[in-house]
């Protein structure tokens, strides 16, 4: 074998090993949410990548054969060249040099390169991977069949890792939707704010105790209407000074629902049970609780069960859409 042919084989094997190691890492690192976006657009590379993720054994079979063939051919050819040039020192020198080159240029660098931008770079080379899959089909078919027999007992193909959708995935998808004109900047902003609700607690967005508008059990309907008109609030907790506690929630609509209401009647007659939440409770957990209780307002308590503020659905909506 001529020296030129041997050098050509070595270069091809190095590139081959780098390609298979890198693209395998890239495909595994792909965000399923981002990939789904390109699949819906009919991108050929994305469709190919989705096929590999749906049938993971195809990816493993192709990259396994490609990597091992490259390693074997590289080792044999480089050892042969080194033995001719260095004599008895050829094989050990070849082993050390090949190991270092493979570790740096065929493993670490390509994997890091594909991992840094997995979907863009994997899409670019998905066609080449399909070609290599077709070339290795006779060998990979046997490996895939054996893996199904051993791993699944002859059942279905080896499945890809289960898709895992995170809040960051949804944020990225919203950014791409805005860039593609599917979402407006306002809609993207609202989606991001929804994703951040889990990081905020009731205590962070509540109306503090000293800013609450309340009435007492002795407040009349007429007085309540005057307070509601002045404050702009239609719902208020009812406070019992003797018990030093809140005993109910009064809503102006509870009062107006009656046909005729005397102005000197006590609002406590129209109050309903209060809903309480912990000060540390995440905001995204509070909305379902309020919806199940059919309460648009809840009182916030600290660890000592003392009321420290109140929270309304409007307060939560402000966190999503901004000032109402």
PDB file of C-alpha atoms in Angstrom:
ATOM      1  CA  UNK A   1       0.000   0.000   0.000  1.00  0.00           C
ATOM      2  CA  UNK A   2       1.422   3.392  -0.994  1.00  0.00           C
ATOM      3  CA  UNK A   3       2.164   6.059   1.599  1.00  0.00           C
ATOM      4  CA  UNK A   4      -0.313   8.450  -0.063  1.00  0.00           C
ATOM      5  CA  UNK A   5      -3.127   5.914   0.194  1.00  0.00           C
ATOM      6  CA  UNK A   6      -2.276   5.186   3.828  1.00  0.00           C
ATOM      7  CA  UNK A   7      -2.290   8.885   4.728  1.00  0.00           C
ATOM      8  CA  UNK A   8      -5.602   9.314   2.883  1.00  0.00           C
ATOM      9  CA  UNK A   9      -7.128   6.421   4.842  1.00  0.00           C
ATOM     10  CA  UNK A  10      -5.856   7.850   8.130  1.00  0.00           C
ATOM     11  CA  UNK A  11      -7.370  11.275   7.387  1.00  0.00           C
ATOM     12  CA  UNK A  12     -10.700   9.714   6.337  1.00  0.00           C
ATOM     13  CA  UNK A  13     -10.803   7.579   9.483  1.00  0.00           C
ATOM     14  CA  UNK A  14     -10.034  10.562  11.709  1.00  0.00           C
ATOM     15  CA  UNK A  15     -12.794  12.620  10.125  1.00  0.00           C
ATOM     16  CA  UNK A  16     -15.144   9.636  10.218  1.00  0.00           C
ATOM     17  CA  UNK A  17     -14.601   8.978  13.889  1.00  0.00           C
ATOM     18  CA  UNK A  18     -14.979  12.676  14.722  1.00  0.00           C
ATOM     19  CA  UNK A  19     -18.207  12.836  12.697  1.00  0.00           C
ATOM     20  CA  UNK A  20     -19.872   9.805  14.288  1.00  0.00           C
ATOM     21  CA  UNK A  21     -18.849  10.738  17.840  1.00  0.00           C
ATOM     22  CA  UNK A  22     -19.926  14.356  17.404  1.00  0.00           C
ATOM     23  CA  UNK A  23     -23.269  13.855  15.691  1.00  0.00           C
ATOM     24  CA  UNK A  24     -24.319  11.202  18.192  1.00  0.00           C
ATOM     25  CA  UNK A  25     -23.720  13.687  21.012  1.00  0.00           C
ATOM     26  CA  UNK A  26     -25.471  16.421  19.036  1.00  0.00           C
ATOM     27  CA  UNK A  27     -28.633  14.389  18.417  1.00  0.00           C
ATOM     28  CA  UNK A  28     -28.842  13.278  22.035  1.00  0.00           C
ATOM     29  CA  UNK A  29     -28.466  16.920  23.159  1.00  0.00           C
ATOM     30  CA  UNK A  30     -31.240  18.279  20.934  1.00  0.00           C
ATOM     31  CA  UNK A  31     -34.146  20.073  22.574  1.00  0.00           C
ATOM     32  CA  UNK A  32     -37.285  18.167  21.540  1.00  0.00           C
ATOM     33  CA  UNK A  33     -39.340  21.354  21.640  1.00  0.00           C
ATOM     34  CA  UNK A  34     -37.038  23.204  19.248  1.00  0.00           C
ATOM     35  CA  UNK A  35     -36.810  20.186  16.953  1.00  0.00           C
ATOM     36  CA  UNK A  36     -40.605  19.951  16.818  1.00  0.00           C
ATOM     37  CA  UNK A  37     -40.701  23.546  15.584  1.00  0.00           C
ATOM     38  CA  UNK A  38     -38.474  22.715  12.584  1.00  0.00           C
ATOM     39  CA  UNK A  39     -40.336  19.453  11.931  1.00  0.00           C
ATOM     40  CA  UNK A  40     -43.603  21.387  11.596  1.00  0.00           C
ATOM     41  CA  UNK A  41     -41.899  23.571   9.000  1.00  0.00           C
ATOM     42  CA  UNK A  42     -41.004  20.448   7.000  1.00  0.00           C
ATOM     43  CA  UNK A  43     -37.227  20.874   7.352  1.00  0.00           C
ATOM     44  CA  UNK A  44     -35.595  17.721   5.834  1.00  0.00           C
ATOM     45  CA  UNK A  45     -32.753  17.660   8.352  1.00  0.00           C
ATOM     46  CA  UNK A  46     -35.153  18.008  11.272  1.00  0.00           C
ATOM     47  CA  UNK A  47     -37.365  15.224   9.909  1.00  0.00           C
ATOM     48  CA  UNK A  48     -34.327  12.941   9.682  1.00  0.00           C
ATOM     49  CA  UNK A  49     -33.270  13.776  13.237  1.00  0.00           C
ATOM     50  CA  UNK A  50     -36.789  13.141  14.511  1.00  0.00           C
ATOM     51  CA  UNK A  51     -36.632   9.710  12.885  1.00  0.00           C
ATOM     52  CA  UNK A  52     -33.419   8.889  14.749  1.00  0.00           C
ATOM     53  CA  UNK A  53     -34.899  10.023  18.051  1.00  0.00           C
ATOM     54  CA  UNK A  54     -38.045   7.978  17.459  1.00  0.00           C
ATOM     55  CA  UNK A  55     -35.968   4.903  16.519  1.00  0.00           C
ATOM     56  CA  UNK A  56     -32.896   5.306  18.659  1.00  0.00           C
ATOM     57  CA  UNK A  57     -31.394   1.950  17.669  1.00  0.00           C
ATOM     58  CA  UNK A  58     -30.909   3.253  14.120  1.00  0.00           C
ATOM     59  CA  UNK A  59     -28.690   6.029  15.453  1.00  0.00           C
ATOM     60  CA  UNK A  60     -26.734   3.752  17.781  1.00  0.00           C
ATOM     61  CA  UNK A  61     -26.275   1.070  15.124  1.00  0.00           C
ATOM     62  CA  UNK A  62     -24.921   3.523  12.546  1.00  0.00           C
ATOM     63  CA  UNK A  63     -22.597   5.453  14.864  1.00  0.00           C
ATOM     64  CA  UNK A  64     -21.340   2.277  16.541  1.00  0.00           C
ATOM     65  CA  UNK A  65     -20.320   0.689  13.245  1.00  0.00           C
ATOM     66  CA  UNK A  66     -18.863   3.912  11.865  1.00  0.00           C
ATOM     67  CA  UNK A  67     -16.813   4.634  14.981  1.00  0.00           C
ATOM     68  CA  UNK A  68     -15.429   1.108  15.340  1.00  0.00           C
ATOM     69  CA  UNK A  69     -14.563   0.728  11.656  1.00  0.00           C
ATOM     70  CA  UNK A  70     -12.730   4.044  11.773  1.00  0.00           C
ATOM     71  CA  UNK A  71     -10.800   3.028  14.902  1.00  0.00           C
ATOM     72  CA  UNK A  72      -9.793  -0.385  13.539  1.00  0.00           C
ATOM     73  CA  UNK A  73      -8.661   0.895  10.136  1.00  0.00           C
ATOM     74  CA  UNK A  74      -6.857   3.858  11.711  1.00  0.00           C
ATOM     75  CA  UNK A  75      -5.004   1.635  14.185  1.00  0.00           C
ATOM     76  CA  UNK A  76      -3.919  -0.913  11.571  1.00  0.00           C
ATOM     77  CA  UNK A  77      -2.782   1.599   8.953  1.00  0.00           C
ATOM     78  CA  UNK A  78      -0.993   3.910  11.412  1.00  0.00           C
ATOM     79  CA  UNK A  79       0.796   0.976  13.076  1.00  0.00           C
ATOM     80  CA  UNK A  80       1.921  -0.310   9.671  1.00  0.00           C
ATOM     81  CA  UNK A  81       3.298   3.091   8.647  1.00  0.00           C
ATOM     82  CA  UNK A  82       5.025   3.662  11.979  1.00  0.00           C
ATOM     83  CA  UNK A  83       6.661   0.217  11.898  1.00  0.00           C
ATOM     84  CA  UNK A  84       8.191   0.908   8.493  1.00  0.00           C
ATOM     85  CA  UNK A  85       9.497   4.310   9.533  1.00  0.00           C
ATOM     86  CA  UNK A  86      10.503   3.650  13.170  1.00  0.00           C
ATOM     87  CA  UNK A  87      11.112  -0.078  13.260  1.00  0.00           C
ATOM     88  CA  UNK A  88      10.468  -1.733  16.636  1.00  0.00           C
ATOM     89  CA  UNK A  89       9.454   1.609  18.141  1.00  0.00           C
ATOM     90  CA  UNK A  90       6.735   2.035  15.540  1.00  0.00           C
ATOM     91  CA  UNK A  91       3.834   0.289  17.210  1.00  0.00           C
ATOM     92  CA  UNK A  92       4.165   1.818  20.721  1.00  0.00           C
ATOM     93  CA  UNK A  93       4.740   5.301  19.282  1.00  0.00           C
ATOM     94  CA  UNK A  94       1.777   4.829  16.948  1.00  0.00           C
ATOM     95  CA  UNK A  95      -0.451   3.705  19.827  1.00  0.00           C
ATOM     96  CA  UNK A  96       0.404   6.753  21.948  1.00  0.00           C
ATOM     97  CA  UNK A  97       0.051   9.278  19.110  1.00  0.00           C
ATOM     98  CA  UNK A  98      -3.193   7.777  17.812  1.00  0.00           C
ATOM     99  CA  UNK A  99      -4.680   7.682  21.318  1.00  0.00           C
ATOM    100  CA  UNK A 100      -3.897  11.365  21.910  1.00  0.00           C
ATOM    101  CA  UNK A 101      -5.122  12.472  18.481  1.00  0.00           C
ATOM    102  CA  UNK A 102      -8.334  10.458  18.782  1.00  0.00           C
ATOM    103  CA  UNK A 103      -9.023  11.674  22.315  1.00  0.00           C
ATOM    104  CA  UNK A 104      -8.594  15.356  21.447  1.00  0.00           C
ATOM    105  CA  UNK A 105      -9.618  15.698  17.798  1.00  0.00           C
ATOM    106  CA  UNK A 106     -12.039  12.792  17.364  1.00  0.00           C
ATOM    107  CA  UNK A 107     -13.800  12.749  20.714  1.00  0.00           C
ATOM    108  CA  UNK A 108     -13.601  15.886  22.838  1.00  0.00           C
ATOM    109  CA  UNK A 109     -13.584  18.632  20.178  1.00  0.00           C
ATOM    110  CA  UNK A 110     -16.316  17.245  17.874  1.00  0.00           C
ATOM    111  CA  UNK A 111     -18.560  16.385  20.810  1.00  0.00           C
ATOM    112  CA  UNK A 112     -18.119  19.859  22.279  1.00  0.00           C
ATOM    113  CA  UNK A 113     -18.712  21.440  18.851  1.00  0.00           C
ATOM    114  CA  UNK A 114     -21.970  19.569  18.226  1.00  0.00           C
ATOM    115  CA  UNK A 115     -23.130  19.995  21.822  1.00  0.00           C
ATOM    116  CA  UNK A 116     -22.730  23.792  21.714  1.00  0.00           C
ATOM    117  CA  UNK A 117     -25.348  24.162  18.937  1.00  0.00           C
ATOM    118  CA  UNK A 118     -26.877  20.703  18.597  1.00  0.00           C
ATOM    119  CA  UNK A 119     -29.920  21.298  16.440  1.00  0.00           C
ATOM    120  CA  UNK A 120     -28.286  23.625  13.901  1.00  0.00           C
ATOM    121  CA  UNK A 121     -25.184  21.489  13.390  1.00  0.00           C
ATOM    122  CA  UNK A 122     -26.937  18.120  13.542  1.00  0.00           C
ATOM    123  CA  UNK A 123     -29.483  19.279  10.933  1.00  0.00           C
ATOM    124  CA  UNK A 124     -26.642  20.303   8.652  1.00  0.00           C
ATOM    125  CA  UNK A 125     -25.070  16.833   8.696  1.00  0.00           C
ATOM    126  CA  UNK A 126     -28.231  14.726   9.007  1.00  0.00           C
ATOM    127  CA  UNK A 127     -28.120  13.938   5.280  1.00  0.00           C
ATOM    128  CA  UNK A 128     -24.584  12.542   5.534  1.00  0.00           C
ATOM    129  CA  UNK A 129     -25.654  10.388   8.476  1.00  0.00           C
ATOM    130  CA  UNK A 130     -28.540   9.007   6.391  1.00  0.00           C
ATOM    131  CA  UNK A 131     -26.083   8.075   3.640  1.00  0.00           C
ATOM    132  CA  UNK A 132     -23.808   6.295   6.104  1.00  0.00           C
ATOM    133  CA  UNK A 133     -26.817   4.498   7.580  1.00  0.00           C
ATOM    134  CA  UNK A 134     -27.661   3.181   4.113  1.00  0.00           C
ATOM    135  CA  UNK A 135     -24.026   2.103   3.537  1.00  0.00           C
ATOM    136  CA  UNK A 136     -23.889   0.267   6.872  1.00  0.00           C
ATOM    137  CA  UNK A 137     -27.399  -1.182   6.514  1.00  0.00           C
ATOM    138  CA  UNK A 138     -26.334  -4.843   6.136  1.00  0.00           C
ATOM    139  CA  UNK A 139     -24.221  -4.694   9.300  1.00  0.00           C
ATOM    140  CA  UNK A 140     -26.471  -2.405  11.343  1.00  0.00           C
ATOM    141  CA  UNK A 141     -29.547  -4.541  10.640  1.00  0.00           C
ATOM    142  CA  UNK A 142     -27.910  -7.459  12.429  1.00  0.00           C
ATOM    143  CA  UNK A 143     -26.825  -5.304  15.365  1.00  0.00           C
ATOM    144  CA  UNK A 144     -30.268  -3.708  15.683  1.00  0.00           C
ATOM    145  CA  UNK A 145     -31.967  -7.096  15.541  1.00  0.00           C
ATOM    146  CA  UNK A 146     -29.652  -8.472  18.219  1.00  0.00           C
ATOM    147  CA  UNK A 147     -30.189  -5.428  20.456  1.00  0.00           C
ATOM    148  CA  UNK A 148     -33.967  -5.825  20.195  1.00  0.00           C
ATOM    149  CA  UNK A 149     -33.647  -9.503  21.045  1.00  0.00           C
ATOM    150  CA  UNK A 150     -31.457  -8.891  24.096  1.00  0.00           C
ATOM    151  CA  UNK A 151     -32.898  -5.625  25.393  1.00  0.00           C
ATOM    152  CA  UNK A 152     -36.567  -5.995  24.513  1.00  0.00           C
ATOM    153  CA  UNK A 153     -36.891  -9.736  24.212  1.00  0.00           C
ATOM    154  CA  UNK A 154     -37.578  -9.444  20.502  1.00  0.00           C
ATOM    155  CA  UNK A 155     -40.093  -6.648  20.976  1.00  0.00           C
ATOM    156  CA  UNK A 156     -40.134  -3.062  19.835  1.00  0.00           C
ATOM    157  CA  UNK A 157     -37.181  -0.964  18.794  1.00  0.00           C
ATOM    158  CA  UNK A 158     -34.988   0.641  21.403  1.00  0.00           C
ATOM    159  CA  UNK A 159     -36.700   3.855  22.391  1.00  0.00           C
ATOM    160  CA  UNK A 160     -35.012   7.202  22.628  1.00  0.00           C
ATOM    161  CA  UNK A 161     -34.666   8.938  25.988  1.00  0.00           C
ATOM    162  CA  UNK A 162     -38.053  10.240  27.075  1.00  0.00           C
ATOM    163  CA  UNK A 163     -38.693  13.843  25.964  1.00  0.00           C
ATOM    164  CA  UNK A 164     -38.202  16.269  28.826  1.00  0.00           C
ATOM    165  CA  UNK A 165     -39.800  19.673  28.474  1.00  0.00           C
ATOM    166  CA  UNK A 166     -38.469  22.355  30.777  1.00  0.00           C
ATOM    167  CA  UNK A 167     -39.477  25.953  31.329  1.00  0.00           C
ATOM    168  CA  UNK A 168     -36.354  27.007  29.435  1.00  0.00           C
ATOM    169  CA  UNK A 169     -37.532  24.927  26.439  1.00  0.00           C
ATOM    170  CA  UNK A 170     -40.847  26.773  26.444  1.00  0.00           C
ATOM    171  CA  UNK A 171     -39.085  30.138  26.700  1.00  0.00           C
ATOM    172  CA  UNK A 172     -36.877  29.279  23.729  1.00  0.00           C
ATOM    173  CA  UNK A 173     -39.934  28.159  21.764  1.00  0.00           C
ATOM    174  CA  UNK A 174     -41.666  31.455  22.554  1.00  0.00           C
ATOM    175  CA  UNK A 175     -38.603  33.401  21.365  1.00  0.00           C
ATOM    176  CA  UNK A 176     -38.566  31.440  18.117  1.00  0.00           C
ATOM    177  CA  UNK A 177     -42.294  32.046  17.710  1.00  0.00           C
ATOM    178  CA  UNK A 178     -41.734  35.783  18.078  1.00  0.00           C
ATOM    179  CA  UNK A 179     -38.831  35.703  15.614  1.00  0.00           C
ATOM    180  CA  UNK A 180     -40.950  33.811  13.063  1.00  0.00           C
ATOM    181  CA  UNK A 181     -43.899  36.166  13.479  1.00  0.00           C
ATOM    182  CA  UNK A 182     -46.166  33.566  15.103  1.00  0.00           C
ATOM    183  CA  UNK A 183     -46.226  35.425  18.432  1.00  0.00           C
ATOM    184  CA  UNK A 184     -46.240  39.140  19.118  1.00  0.00           C
ATOM    185  CA  UNK A 185     -43.642  40.606  21.511  1.00  0.00           C
ATOM    186  CA  UNK A 186     -46.438  41.089  24.042  1.00  0.00           C
ATOM    187  CA  UNK A 187     -47.484  37.435  23.814  1.00  0.00           C
ATOM    188  CA  UNK A 188     -43.889  36.279  24.183  1.00  0.00           C
ATOM    189  CA  UNK A 189     -43.520  38.530  27.232  1.00  0.00           C
ATOM    190  CA  UNK A 190     -46.640  37.032  28.810  1.00  0.00           C
ATOM    191  CA  UNK A 191     -45.432  33.466  28.222  1.00  0.00           C
ATOM    192  CA  UNK A 192     -42.112  34.265  29.872  1.00  0.00           C
ATOM    193  CA  UNK A 193     -43.912  35.815  32.851  1.00  0.00           C
ATOM    194  CA  UNK A 194     -46.086  32.713  33.246  1.00  0.00           C
ATOM    195  CA  UNK A 195     -42.944  30.566  33.299  1.00  0.00           C
ATOM    196  CA  UNK A 196     -41.547  32.707  36.112  1.00  0.00           C
ATOM    197  CA  UNK A 197     -44.591  32.371  38.388  1.00  0.00           C
ATOM    198  CA  UNK A 198     -43.200  29.242  40.022  1.00  0.00           C
ATOM    199  CA  UNK A 199     -40.219  31.276  41.247  1.00  0.00           C
ATOM    200  CA  UNK A 200     -42.455  33.759  43.082  1.00  0.00           C
ATOM    201  CA  UNK A 201     -44.308  33.174  46.331  1.00  0.00           C
ATOM    202  CA  UNK A 202     -47.540  34.624  47.665  1.00  0.00           C
ATOM    203  CA  UNK A 203     -45.569  36.790  50.062  1.00  0.00           C
ATOM    204  CA  UNK A 204     -43.705  38.471  47.196  1.00  0.00           C
ATOM    205  CA  UNK A 205     -46.750  39.736  45.295  1.00  0.00           C
ATOM    206  CA  UNK A 206     -49.426  40.073  48.013  1.00  0.00           C
ATOM    207  CA  UNK A 207     -50.951  43.309  49.273  1.00  0.00           C
ATOM    208  CA  UNK A 208     -49.317  43.827  52.716  1.00  0.00           C
ATOM    209  CA  UNK A 209     -51.443  43.880  55.847  1.00  0.00           C
ATOM    210  CA  UNK A 210     -51.000  47.639  56.381  1.00  0.00           C
ATOM    211  CA  UNK A 211     -52.306  48.354  52.861  1.00  0.00           C
ATOM    212  CA  UNK A 212     -55.364  46.093  53.018  1.00  0.00           C
ATOM    213  CA  UNK A 213     -58.860  47.555  52.783  1.00  0.00           C
ATOM    214  CA  UNK A 214     -61.080  45.791  55.329  1.00  0.00           C
ATOM    215  CA  UNK A 215     -64.392  46.186  57.138  1.00  0.00           C
ATOM    216  CA  UNK A 216     -65.493  45.069  60.597  1.00  0.00           C
ATOM    217  CA  UNK A 217     -68.396  42.894  61.661  1.00  0.00           C
ATOM    218  CA  UNK A 218     -70.210  46.087  62.750  1.00  0.00           C
ATOM    219  CA  UNK A 219     -69.976  47.720  59.305  1.00  0.00           C
ATOM    220  CA  UNK A 220     -73.358  48.352  57.687  1.00  0.00           C
ATOM    221  CA  UNK A 221     -74.232  47.892  54.036  1.00  0.00           C
ATOM    222  CA  UNK A 222     -74.358  51.644  53.567  1.00  0.00           C
ATOM    223  CA  UNK A 223     -70.921  52.109  55.098  1.00  0.00           C
ATOM    224  CA  UNK A 224     -69.543  49.242  53.019  1.00  0.00           C
ATOM    225  CA  UNK A 225     -70.814  50.838  49.805  1.00  0.00           C
ATOM    226  CA  UNK A 226     -69.141  54.111  50.758  1.00  0.00           C
ATOM    227  CA  UNK A 227     -65.823  52.368  51.458  1.00  0.00           C
ATOM    228  CA  UNK A 228     -66.081  50.421  48.190  1.00  0.00           C
ATOM    229  CA  UNK A 229     -66.782  53.619  46.244  1.00  0.00           C
ATOM    230  CA  UNK A 230     -63.846  55.423  47.833  1.00  0.00           C
ATOM    231  CA  UNK A 231     -61.291  52.587  47.608  1.00  0.00           C
ATOM    232  CA  UNK A 232     -62.393  51.045  44.322  1.00  0.00           C
ATOM    233  CA  UNK A 233     -62.411  47.585  45.921  1.00  0.00           C
ATOM    234  CA  UNK A 234     -65.509  45.407  45.663  1.00  0.00           C
ATOM    235  CA  UNK A 235     -64.253  42.584  47.908  1.00  0.00           C
ATOM    236  CA  UNK A 236     -63.030  43.027  51.471  1.00  0.00           C
ATOM    237  CA  UNK A 237     -62.199  40.759  54.417  1.00  0.00           C
ATOM    238  CA  UNK A 238     -64.405  41.155  57.494  1.00  0.00           C
ATOM    239  CA  UNK A 239     -62.490  41.636  60.754  1.00  0.00           C
ATOM    240  CA  UNK A 240     -63.715  40.786  64.243  1.00  0.00           C
ATOM    241  CA  UNK A 241     -61.843  42.936  66.768  1.00  0.00           C
ATOM    242  CA  UNK A 242     -62.970  40.835  69.724  1.00  0.00           C
ATOM    243  CA  UNK A 243     -61.600  37.611  68.242  1.00  0.00           C
ATOM    244  CA  UNK A 244     -58.691  39.487  66.652  1.00  0.00           C
ATOM    245  CA  UNK A 245     -59.216  37.511  63.486  1.00  0.00           C
ATOM    246  CA  UNK A 246     -60.811  37.694  60.064  1.00  0.00           C
ATOM    247  CA  UNK A 247     -64.168  35.937  59.975  1.00  0.00           C
ATOM    248  CA  UNK A 248     -65.274  36.171  56.364  1.00  0.00           C
ATOM    249  CA  UNK A 249     -65.192  37.804  52.951  1.00  0.00           C
ATOM    250  CA  UNK A 250     -67.829  40.215  51.738  1.00  0.00           C
ATOM    251  CA  UNK A 251     -68.346  41.013  48.079  1.00  0.00           C
ATOM    252  CA  UNK A 252     -70.526  43.855  46.879  1.00  0.00           C
ATOM    253  CA  UNK A 253     -72.062  41.448  44.376  1.00  0.00           C
ATOM    254  CA  UNK A 254     -73.220  39.220  47.249  1.00  0.00           C
ATOM    255  CA  UNK A 255     -75.205  42.185  48.529  1.00  0.00           C
ATOM    256  CA  UNK A 256     -76.523  43.336  45.149  1.00  0.00           C
ATOM    257  CA  UNK A 257     -77.746  39.808  44.390  1.00  0.00           C
ATOM    258  CA  UNK A 258     -80.635  40.384  46.824  1.00  0.00           C
ATOM    259  CA  UNK A 259     -83.770  42.113  45.615  1.00  0.00           C
ATOM    260  CA  UNK A 260     -83.897  44.748  48.364  1.00  0.00           C
ATOM    261  CA  UNK A 261     -81.189  45.358  50.932  1.00  0.00           C
ATOM    262  CA  UNK A 262     -81.551  47.682  53.888  1.00  0.00           C
ATOM    263  CA  UNK A 263     -78.633  50.095  54.231  1.00  0.00           C
ATOM    264  CA  UNK A 264     -78.380  49.586  57.991  1.00  0.00           C
ATOM    265  CA  UNK A 265     -77.971  45.836  57.702  1.00  0.00           C
ATOM    266  CA  UNK A 266     -74.593  44.421  58.739  1.00  0.00           C
ATOM    267  CA  UNK A 267     -72.314  43.261  55.938  1.00  0.00           C
ATOM    268  CA  UNK A 268     -71.303  40.291  58.066  1.00  0.00           C
ATOM    269  CA  UNK A 269     -74.713  38.816  57.238  1.00  0.00           C
ATOM    270  CA  UNK A 270     -73.530  38.534  53.626  1.00  0.00           C
ATOM    271  CA  UNK A 271     -69.999  37.294  54.302  1.00  0.00           C
ATOM    272  CA  UNK A 272     -68.656  33.992  53.086  1.00  0.00           C
ATOM    273  CA  UNK A 273     -65.798  31.772  54.338  1.00  0.00           C
ATOM    274  CA  UNK A 274     -62.275  32.955  53.672  1.00  0.00           C
ATOM    275  CA  UNK A 275     -59.550  31.102  51.802  1.00  0.00           C
ATOM    276  CA  UNK A 276     -56.056  31.045  53.332  1.00  0.00           C
ATOM    277  CA  UNK A 277     -52.702  30.295  51.686  1.00  0.00           C
ATOM    278  CA  UNK A 278     -49.170  30.088  53.028  1.00  0.00           C
ATOM    279  CA  UNK A 279     -46.828  33.027  52.551  1.00  0.00           C
ATOM    280  CA  UNK A 280     -44.260  30.691  50.975  1.00  0.00           C
ATOM    281  CA  UNK A 281     -46.702  29.046  48.557  1.00  0.00           C
ATOM    282  CA  UNK A 282     -45.639  29.371  44.873  1.00  0.00           C
ATOM    283  CA  UNK A 283     -47.921  31.646  42.878  1.00  0.00           C
ATOM    284  CA  UNK A 284     -48.532  29.076  40.141  1.00  0.00           C
ATOM    285  CA  UNK A 285     -49.978  26.728  42.800  1.00  0.00           C
ATOM    286  CA  UNK A 286     -52.354  29.354  44.169  1.00  0.00           C
ATOM    287  CA  UNK A 287     -54.463  29.890  41.037  1.00  0.00           C
ATOM    288  CA  UNK A 288     -55.757  26.271  40.933  1.00  0.00           C
ATOM    289  CA  UNK A 289     -56.592  26.471  44.655  1.00  0.00           C
ATOM    290  CA  UNK A 290     -58.550  29.700  44.164  1.00  0.00           C
ATOM    291  CA  UNK A 291     -60.330  28.278  41.140  1.00  0.00           C
ATOM    292  CA  UNK A 292     -61.421  25.130  42.991  1.00  0.00           C
ATOM    293  CA  UNK A 293     -62.629  27.206  45.943  1.00  0.00           C
ATOM    294  CA  UNK A 294     -64.286  29.713  43.576  1.00  0.00           C
ATOM    295  CA  UNK A 295     -62.687  32.496  45.553  1.00  0.00           C
ATOM    296  CA  UNK A 296     -61.176  35.532  43.783  1.00  0.00           C
ATOM    297  CA  UNK A 297     -59.424  36.615  46.996  1.00  0.00           C
ATOM    298  CA  UNK A 298     -57.421  34.823  49.666  1.00  0.00           C
ATOM    299  CA  UNK A 299     -55.617  35.845  52.830  1.00  0.00           C
ATOM    300  CA  UNK A 300     -51.905  35.119  53.188  1.00  0.00           C
ATOM    301  CA  UNK A 301     -50.591  33.716  56.474  1.00  0.00           C
ATOM    302  CA  UNK A 302     -47.073  33.279  57.781  1.00  0.00           C
ATOM    303  CA  UNK A 303     -45.663  30.226  59.556  1.00  0.00           C
ATOM    304  CA  UNK A 304     -47.328  31.330  62.813  1.00  0.00           C
ATOM    305  CA  UNK A 305     -50.759  31.376  61.121  1.00  0.00           C
ATOM    306  CA  UNK A 306     -50.873  35.171  61.381  1.00  0.00           C
ATOM    307  CA  UNK A 307     -52.409  37.098  58.474  1.00  0.00           C
ATOM    308  CA  UNK A 308     -49.738  39.169  56.714  1.00  0.00           C
ATOM    309  CA  UNK A 309     -51.578  40.243  53.564  1.00  0.00           C
ATOM    310  CA  UNK A 310     -54.095  39.368  50.890  1.00  0.00           C
ATOM    311  CA  UNK A 311     -53.882  38.168  47.319  1.00  0.00           C
ATOM    312  CA  UNK A 312     -56.408  38.454  44.492  1.00  0.00           C
ATOM    313  CA  UNK A 313     -56.605  36.978  41.024  1.00  0.00           C
ATOM    314  CA  UNK A 314     -55.930  40.486  39.708  1.00  0.00           C
ATOM    315  CA  UNK A 315     -52.608  40.562  41.575  1.00  0.00           C
ATOM    316  CA  UNK A 316     -51.588  37.308  39.897  1.00  0.00           C
ATOM    317  CA  UNK A 317     -52.721  38.507  36.468  1.00  0.00           C
ATOM    318  CA  UNK A 318     -50.616  41.649  36.901  1.00  0.00           C
ATOM    319  CA  UNK A 319     -47.568  39.415  37.217  1.00  0.00           C
ATOM    320  CA  UNK A 320     -48.421  37.918  33.816  1.00  0.00           C
ATOM    321  CA  UNK A 321     -49.703  40.815  31.717  1.00  0.00           C
ATOM    322  CA  UNK A 322     -48.404  43.817  33.639  1.00  0.00           C
ATOM    323  CA  UNK A 323     -50.517  46.605  35.094  1.00  0.00           C
ATOM    324  CA  UNK A 324     -54.229  46.151  34.449  1.00  0.00           C
TER     325      UNK A 324
END
